[in-house]
Amino acid sequence: MTDRLVLVINCGSSSLKFALLGEADRTPVLSGLAERLGTAEGVLNWKAGDIREQVLIADGTHRSAMAELLPLITRFAQQPLAAVGHRIVHGGEHFTGASVIDDEVIQAIKDSSTLAPLHNPAQLTGINEAMRVFEDIPHIAIFDTAFHQSMPPHAYRYALPEYLYTEHSVRRYGFHGTSHRYVSRQASLLMGMEPGHGAWLTAHLGNGCSTCAVLDGRSLDTSMGLTPLEGLVMGTRSGDVDPNLHSHLARNLGWDLERIDNMLNRESGLLGLSGLSNDMRTLVAARADGHAGASLAIDVFCYRLARSLAGLAVALPRLDGLIFTGGIGENSPLVRELTVRHLALFGLAIDPAANATPPGNPARQIQAEHSPAILVIPTDEERQIAEECLALLDFTATQSAEQEA
Ligand code: ADP
């Protein structure tokens, strides 16, 4: 089989992240990040094998950044691209899986923009610019929300008046779907089960954090909701607070919506609690030096995480394993240890030696004897996106072959 190539693009309002992946390669052929777009200091850093380079994006536009990719792809790709995969944050209720991008899909992404006003418009820019540069190649959208479209109504509905759902799409959507899907599948492989099978609790802990209950490759519930603010304590996001907090702050402190929104999304979480940093590495080091704020932030983070996992457990008929992933989940033995300590009721316990992070940080089991499985699985959202693109291409090829037959 030829090793098909997929270019994966993740476009933010001021950034453009990309990776060129071969079907059979474990590491990307080429990857990079353009940052500070929208300013005069736009810059693109890329690497391919041992080669690393920086290119200035003089006019700081997404268009120029995307144009820089073309000669790079031509230089490092051994064959034409099979697809360009676009990570899209919000697909509303329109999408349950990967979709080839056409006018209808673009319109649906636009329609979902009220639900992700910061992300979807930037990602549409990425699609437009990529389609100009990489013509005549299928462009495929992969939605963070799609994996969670399998949630039942009792998990995705808020106890709010029905018209807010039917007329204004107010419901729980969930995010990080690509990562939850990837690590739960990897867990089934690691445990020698049928690929994609099993009953898992997953904790994706990066700058954004969410948990998910996955049964046989389907999300049954997750901690994020209408927006990625719901649920866990995150780097700068509060996670769950009393829904009356808004009115309390407005009435008593005279804060307007923008100020409250900013505080909950950018000044809270680990940063707000610690008064020090949103970065878990910094907090772990500060805790060891006796910093009380850092210590409290980590304690609240782990307790709330355990509480979320315990809550999601009701969605599953049994537990085949608890999975940690994301920068914190993969790299912090302390967070894993403190979190699992709160889950003794489930018989979960960690083996301290296995919990220490080994060189190369491979996927592995870290539970103590007699405990249900506890797994550390490095996530790979780009790989998952590439695989979903190729699976969709294979599916459409089979369908058209059947129609011709
Ligand atoms: P993003 O959500 O932006 O992709 P990552 O998944 O890279 O973020 O996770 C970033 C988080 O992982 C940061 O809080 C960082 O401090 C944390 N992290 C990375 N390495 C370690 C480590 N060795 N110990 C504790 N936390 C770590």
Coordinates of C-alpha atoms and ligand atoms in Angstrom, one line a residue:
M1 CA 0.0 0.0 0.0
T2 CA 1.3 3.5 -0.8
D3 CA 1.9 5.6 2.2
R4 CA -0.8 8.3 1.7
L5 CA -0.1 11.8 3.0
V6 CA -2.5 14.1 4.9
L7 CA -1.8 17.7 5.8
V8 CA -3.6 18.5 9.1
I9 CA -4.4 22.2 9.8
N10 CA -5.5 23.8 13.0
C11 CA -6.1 27.5 12.5
G12 CA -6.6 29.9 15.4
S13 CA -7.3 33.6 15.3
S14 CA -3.5 34.4 15.6
S15 CA -2.0 31.1 14.8
L16 CA -1.8 28.3 12.3
K17 CA -0.6 24.9 13.4
F18 CA 0.1 22.2 10.8
A19 CA 1.5 18.7 10.4
L20 CA 2.1 16.5 7.4
L21 CA 1.6 12.9 8.3
G22 CA 2.3 9.7 6.4
E23 CA -0.2 6.9 6.8
A24 CA 2.4 4.5 8.2
D25 CA 4.9 7.0 9.9
R26 CA 4.8 7.5 13.7
T27 CA 6.1 11.0 13.5
P28 CA 5.1 13.8 11.1
V29 CA 7.1 14.2 8.0
L30 CA 6.9 18.0 8.5
S31 CA 5.2 20.1 11.2
G32 CA 5.1 23.7 12.3
L33 CA 3.4 26.6 13.9
A34 CA 2.8 30.1 12.6
E35 CA 2.2 32.5 15.5
R36 CA 1.5 36.2 16.1
L37 CA -0.6 36.4 13.0
G38 CA -2.5 39.6 12.7
T39 CA 0.6 41.5 13.9
A40 CA 3.7 42.8 12.1
E41 CA 5.7 40.0 13.9
G42 CA 4.1 37.0 12.3
V43 CA 6.6 34.1 12.4
L44 CA 6.5 30.5 11.2
N45 CA 8.6 27.8 12.9
W46 CA 8.8 24.4 11.2
K47 CA 10.7 21.2 11.5
A48 CA 11.3 18.2 9.3
G49 CA 13.5 15.5 10.7
D50 CA 16.6 17.3 12.0
I51 CA 15.9 20.4 10.0
R52 CA 14.4 23.3 11.9
E53 CA 13.8 26.8 10.4
Q54 CA 12.1 30.0 11.1
V55 CA 10.3 32.1 8.4
L56 CA 9.1 35.7 9.0
I57 CA 5.5 36.3 7.8
A58 CA 6.1 39.9 6.8
D59 CA 2.4 41.0 6.5
G60 CA 1.3 38.7 9.3
T61 CA -1.7 37.3 7.4
H62 CA -3.1 33.8 7.5
R63 CA -2.9 33.9 3.7
S64 CA 0.8 34.5 3.6
A65 CA 1.4 31.9 6.3
M66 CA -0.6 29.3 4.3
A67 CA 1.3 30.3 1.1
E68 CA 4.6 29.5 2.9
L69 CA 3.4 25.9 3.4
L70 CA 3.2 25.1 -0.3
P71 CA 6.9 25.1 -1.1
L72 CA 7.5 23.2 2.2
I73 CA 5.0 20.5 1.3
T74 CA 6.5 20.3 -2.3
R75 CA 9.9 19.9 -0.7
F76 CA 9.1 17.2 1.8
A77 CA 6.2 15.3 0.4
Q78 CA 7.2 12.4 -1.8
Q79 CA 3.8 12.3 -3.5
P80 CA 0.7 14.5 -3.9
L81 CA -1.4 15.0 -0.7
A82 CA -4.3 12.6 -0.3
A83 CA -6.3 15.2 1.8
V84 CA -6.1 18.3 3.8
G85 CA -7.8 17.8 7.3
H86 CA -9.1 20.8 9.1
R87 CA -9.6 20.8 12.9
I88 CA -12.9 22.7 13.6
V89 CA -13.9 23.4 17.1
H90 CA -17.7 23.5 16.8
G91 CA -20.0 21.6 14.5
G92 CA -23.2 22.1 16.5
E93 CA -25.6 19.3 15.8
H94 CA -24.7 19.2 12.1
F95 CA -21.8 16.7 12.2
T96 CA -21.3 13.3 13.8
G97 CA -18.1 12.6 11.9
A98 CA -15.6 13.7 9.4
S99 CA -17.1 15.6 6.4
V100 CA -15.7 16.5 3.0
I101 CA -15.9 20.3 2.9
D102 CA -18.3 21.7 0.3
D103 CA -20.5 24.8 0.3
E104 CA -23.1 23.1 2.6
V105 CA -20.4 22.2 5.2
I106 CA -19.0 25.7 5.1
Q107 CA -22.5 27.1 5.7
A108 CA -23.0 24.8 8.6
I109 CA -19.6 25.8 10.1
K110 CA -20.8 29.5 9.7
D111 CA -24.1 28.6 11.3
S112 CA -22.3 27.1 14.3
S113 CA -20.1 30.3 14.7
T114 CA -22.5 31.8 17.3
L115 CA -21.6 28.8 19.5
A116 CA -17.8 29.3 19.0
P117 CA -17.3 32.9 18.1
L118 CA -13.6 32.9 18.7
H119 CA -12.7 29.7 17.0
N120 CA -15.0 28.9 14.0
P121 CA -14.4 32.2 12.1
A122 CA -10.7 31.7 12.3
Q123 CA -11.0 28.1 11.2
L124 CA -13.1 29.2 8.2
T125 CA -10.3 31.6 7.3
G126 CA -8.0 28.6 7.4
I127 CA -10.2 26.5 5.2
N128 CA -10.6 29.4 2.6
E129 CA -6.9 30.0 2.4
A130 CA -6.0 26.3 2.3
M131 CA -8.4 25.7 -0.5
R132 CA -6.8 28.5 -2.5
V133 CA -3.3 27.1 -2.0
F134 CA -4.1 23.3 -2.2
E135 CA -6.6 23.1 -5.0
D136 CA -8.0 19.9 -6.4
I137 CA -7.4 18.0 -3.1
P138 CA -10.2 16.9 -0.8
H139 CA -10.5 19.2 2.2
I140 CA -12.0 17.4 5.2
A141 CA -13.4 18.9 8.4
I142 CA -13.0 17.1 11.7
F143 CA -15.0 18.6 14.5
D144 CA -14.1 18.6 18.2
T145 CA -17.8 18.2 19.0
A146 CA -18.6 15.4 16.6
F147 CA -17.5 12.5 18.8
H148 CA -19.9 13.6 21.5
Q149 CA -22.9 13.6 19.3
S150 CA -23.6 10.1 20.5
M151 CA -24.5 11.4 24.0
P152 CA -28.1 10.6 24.9
P153 CA -30.5 13.5 25.6
H154 CA -30.4 12.9 29.4
A155 CA -26.6 13.8 29.2
Y156 CA -26.7 16.7 26.7
R157 CA -29.8 18.6 27.8
Y158 CA -29.7 21.3 30.4
A159 CA -32.7 21.7 32.7
L160 CA -33.7 24.9 31.0
P161 CA -36.9 25.8 29.1
E162 CA -37.2 23.7 25.9
Y163 CA -37.3 26.6 23.5
L164 CA -33.7 27.5 24.4
Y165 CA -32.7 24.1 23.0
T166 CA -35.1 23.9 20.0
E167 CA -34.8 27.5 18.9
H168 CA -31.4 28.6 20.1
S169 CA -29.3 25.3 20.2
V170 CA -28.6 25.6 23.9
R171 CA -27.4 22.2 25.0
R172 CA -24.2 20.4 26.1
Y173 CA -21.9 19.7 23.1
G174 CA -18.5 18.7 24.6
F175 CA -15.1 19.3 23.0
H176 CA -11.7 17.5 22.8
G177 CA -13.6 14.8 21.0
T178 CA -10.6 13.9 18.7
S179 CA -8.4 13.3 21.7
H180 CA -11.0 11.3 23.7
R181 CA -11.7 9.1 20.7
Y182 CA -8.0 8.6 20.0
V183 CA -6.9 7.6 23.5
S184 CA -9.9 5.3 24.2
R185 CA -9.1 3.4 21.0
Q186 CA -5.4 3.2 21.9
A187 CA -6.4 1.9 25.3
S188 CA -8.3 -1.0 23.8
L189 CA -5.2 -1.8 21.8
L190 CA -2.9 -1.5 24.8
M191 CA -5.2 -3.8 26.8
G192 CA -5.4 -6.4 24.0
M193 CA -9.1 -5.8 23.5
E194 CA -11.0 -5.6 20.2
P195 CA -9.9 -2.2 18.7
G196 CA -12.3 0.5 19.7
H197 CA -14.0 -1.6 22.4
G198 CA -14.2 -1.1 26.1
A199 CA -15.7 1.1 28.9
W200 CA -13.3 4.0 29.6
L201 CA -13.1 7.1 31.7
T202 CA -10.8 9.5 29.9
A203 CA -9.2 12.7 31.3
H204 CA -7.7 15.1 28.7
L205 CA -5.6 17.5 30.8
G206 CA -3.9 20.2 28.8
N207 CA -4.4 24.0 29.0
G208 CA -8.1 23.1 28.4
C209 CA -9.3 20.0 30.4
S210 CA -12.2 17.7 30.0
T211 CA -13.3 14.2 31.0
C212 CA -15.3 11.7 29.0
A213 CA -17.2 8.4 29.5
V214 CA -16.6 6.2 26.4
L215 CA -18.3 2.9 25.7
D216 CA -17.2 0.9 22.7
G217 CA -16.0 4.0 20.8
R218 CA -19.0 6.2 21.6
S219 CA -19.0 9.2 23.9
L220 CA -21.8 8.8 26.5
D221 CA -21.1 11.9 28.5
T222 CA -18.4 14.5 28.9
S223 CA -17.6 17.4 31.2
M224 CA -17.6 20.3 28.8
G225 CA -20.9 21.7 27.7
L226 CA -22.3 24.5 25.5
T227 CA -18.8 26.0 25.6
P228 CA -15.4 24.7 26.8
L229 CA -15.8 26.6 30.1
E230 CA -18.0 24.0 31.8
G231 CA -16.5 21.2 33.9
L232 CA -13.0 20.9 35.2
V233 CA -10.6 23.5 36.6
M234 CA -8.3 24.4 33.7
G235 CA -5.2 26.6 33.1
T236 CA -7.1 29.9 33.1
R237 CA -10.7 28.8 33.0
S238 CA -12.8 28.3 36.1
G239 CA -14.8 25.3 35.1
D240 CA -18.1 24.9 37.0
V241 CA -19.2 27.7 39.2
D242 CA -22.6 28.6 40.6
P243 CA -24.6 29.7 37.6
N244 CA -25.8 32.6 39.8
L245 CA -22.2 34.0 39.9
H246 CA -22.9 36.2 36.9
S247 CA -25.8 38.0 38.5
H248 CA -24.0 38.1 41.9
L249 CA -21.0 39.9 40.3
A250 CA -23.2 42.2 38.2
R251 CA -25.4 43.2 41.1
N252 CA -22.8 43.6 43.8
L253 CA -19.7 44.6 41.9
G254 CA -21.3 46.2 38.9
W255 CA -19.4 44.0 36.4
D256 CA -20.5 43.8 32.9
L257 CA -20.7 40.6 30.8
E258 CA -17.4 41.1 29.1
R259 CA -15.6 41.5 32.4
I260 CA -17.2 38.4 33.9
D261 CA -16.5 36.5 30.7
N262 CA -12.9 37.5 30.7
M263 CA -12.4 36.7 34.4
L264 CA -13.9 33.2 34.1
N265 CA -12.0 32.3 30.9
R266 CA -8.7 34.1 31.3
E267 CA -8.0 34.9 35.0
S268 CA -9.4 31.8 36.8
G269 CA -8.5 28.2 37.0
L270 CA -5.0 27.3 38.1
L271 CA -3.9 30.8 37.5
G272 CA -6.6 32.4 39.6
L273 CA -6.4 29.9 42.5
S274 CA -2.6 30.0 42.7
G275 CA -2.1 33.7 42.0
L276 CA 1.1 32.4 40.3
S277 CA 0.7 30.6 37.0
N278 CA -1.6 28.7 34.7
D279 CA 1.2 26.2 33.9
M280 CA 1.1 23.0 35.9
R281 CA 4.9 22.5 35.7
T282 CA 5.5 25.8 37.4
L283 CA 2.9 25.0 40.0
V284 CA 4.3 21.5 40.8
A285 CA 7.7 23.1 41.3
A286 CA 6.3 25.9 43.5
R287 CA 4.3 23.4 45.6
A288 CA 7.5 21.6 46.3
D289 CA 8.9 24.9 47.5
G290 CA 6.0 25.4 49.9
H291 CA 4.0 27.9 47.8
A292 CA 0.5 27.7 49.4
G293 CA -1.4 29.1 46.4
A294 CA 0.2 26.5 44.1
S295 CA -0.6 23.8 46.5
L296 CA -4.2 24.8 46.8
A297 CA -4.6 25.1 43.0
I298 CA -3.3 21.5 42.5
D299 CA -5.5 20.2 45.3
V300 CA -8.6 21.8 43.8
F301 CA -7.7 20.7 40.3
C302 CA -7.3 17.1 41.3
Y303 CA -10.3 16.9 43.6
R304 CA -12.6 18.4 41.0
L305 CA -11.1 16.1 38.3
A306 CA -11.8 13.1 40.5
R307 CA -15.3 14.3 41.2
S308 CA -16.0 14.7 37.5
L309 CA -14.7 11.2 36.8
A310 CA -16.8 9.7 39.6
G311 CA -19.8 11.5 38.2
L312 CA -19.2 10.3 34.6
A313 CA -18.9 6.7 35.9
V314 CA -22.7 6.5 36.1
A315 CA -22.8 6.6 32.3
L316 CA -20.8 3.3 32.0
P317 CA -22.0 -0.3 32.7
R318 CA -18.5 -1.2 34.0
L319 CA -15.0 0.3 34.1
D320 CA -12.3 -1.2 31.9
G321 CA -9.9 1.6 32.7
L322 CA -9.2 5.2 33.6
I323 CA -7.0 7.1 31.0
F324 CA -4.8 10.1 31.6
T325 CA -3.7 12.2 28.6
G326 CA -2.8 15.7 27.5
G327 CA 0.3 17.7 28.7
I328 CA -0.6 17.3 32.4
G329 CA -2.2 13.9 32.2
E330 CA 0.8 12.4 30.4
N331 CA 3.6 14.2 32.4
S332 CA 2.5 14.8 35.9
P333 CA 2.8 11.8 38.3
L334 CA 1.7 14.2 41.1
V335 CA -1.7 15.0 39.5
R336 CA -2.4 11.4 38.6
E337 CA -1.5 10.3 42.2
L338 CA -3.6 13.0 43.9
T339 CA -6.6 12.4 41.6
V340 CA -6.6 8.6 42.0
R341 CA -6.4 9.0 45.8
H342 CA -9.9 10.5 45.7
L343 CA -11.2 7.5 43.7
A344 CA -10.5 4.7 46.2
L345 CA -14.3 4.0 46.2
F346 CA -13.8 2.5 42.7
G347 CA -11.0 0.3 43.9
L348 CA -8.6 2.5 41.9
A349 CA -5.0 2.7 43.1
I350 CA -1.7 3.6 41.5
D351 CA 1.6 1.8 41.5
P352 CA 4.1 4.6 42.4
A353 CA 7.0 3.1 40.4
A354 CA 4.9 2.7 37.2
N355 CA 3.5 6.2 37.8
A356 CA 6.9 7.9 37.6
T357 CA 7.3 9.3 34.0
P358 CA 9.8 7.1 32.1
P359 CA 12.0 8.5 29.3
G360 CA 10.0 8.7 26.0
N361 CA 6.8 8.6 28.0
P362 CA 5.2 5.6 26.2
A363 CA 1.6 4.5 26.6
R364 CA 1.5 2.3 29.7
Q365 CA -0.4 0.9 32.7
I366 CA 0.2 2.4 36.1
Q367 CA -2.3 0.8 38.4
A368 CA -1.4 -1.1 41.5
E369 CA -2.2 -4.8 41.8
H370 CA -5.9 -5.5 42.1
S371 CA -6.9 -2.1 40.9
P372 CA -8.9 -1.6 37.7
A373 CA -6.6 -0.4 34.9
I374 CA -5.2 3.1 35.0
L375 CA -3.5 4.1 31.7
V376 CA -1.3 6.9 30.6
I377 CA -1.7 7.4 26.8
P378 CA 0.0 10.2 24.9
T379 CA -2.7 11.8 22.8
D380 CA -2.1 12.5 19.1
E381 CA -4.9 14.6 17.7
E382 CA -3.1 15.2 14.4
R383 CA -2.8 11.4 13.8
Q384 CA -6.4 10.9 14.7
I385 CA -7.5 13.6 12.3
A386 CA -5.3 12.1 9.5
E387 CA -6.8 8.7 10.1
E388 CA -10.3 10.0 10.1
C389 CA -9.6 11.8 6.8
L390 CA -8.2 8.6 5.2
A391 CA -11.1 6.5 6.5
L392 CA -13.6 8.9 5.0
L393 CA -11.8 8.8 1.6
D394 CA -11.8 5.0 1.7
F395 CA -15.5 5.0 2.6
T396 CA -16.5 7.3 -0.2
A397 CA -14.3 5.3 -2.7
T398 CA -16.0 2.1 -1.7
Q399 CA -19.4 3.8 -2.0
S400 CA -18.8 5.1 -5.5
A401 CA -17.3 1.7 -6.6
E402 CA -20.5 0.1 -5.3
Q403 CA -22.7 2.6 -7.2
E404 CA -20.8 2.0 -10.4
A405 CA -21.1 -1.8 -10.0
Ligands
ADP1 P1 -2.6 22.3 25.0 O1 -4.0 22.1 25.6 O2 -2.3 23.8 24.7 O3 -2.3 21.4 23.8 P2 -0.8 20.6 26.5 O4 -1.6 19.4 26.3 O5 0.6 20.8 25.9 O6 -1.6 21.9 26.2 O7 -0.6 20.8 28.1 C1 0.0 21.9 28.7 C2 0.0 21.7 30.2 O8 0.8 20.5 30.4 C3 0.7 22.8 30.9 O9 -0.1 23.1 32.1 C4 2.0 22.2 31.3 O10 2.6 22.8 32.4 C5 1.7 20.8 31.5 N1 2.9 20.0 31.6 C6 3.7 19.6 30.6 N2 4.8 18.9 31.1 C7 4.5 18.7 32.4 C8 5.2 18.1 33.5 N3 6.3 17.4 33.3 N4 4.6 18.1 34.7 C9 3.5 18.8 34.9 N5 2.8 19.4 34.0 C10 3.3 19.4 32.7

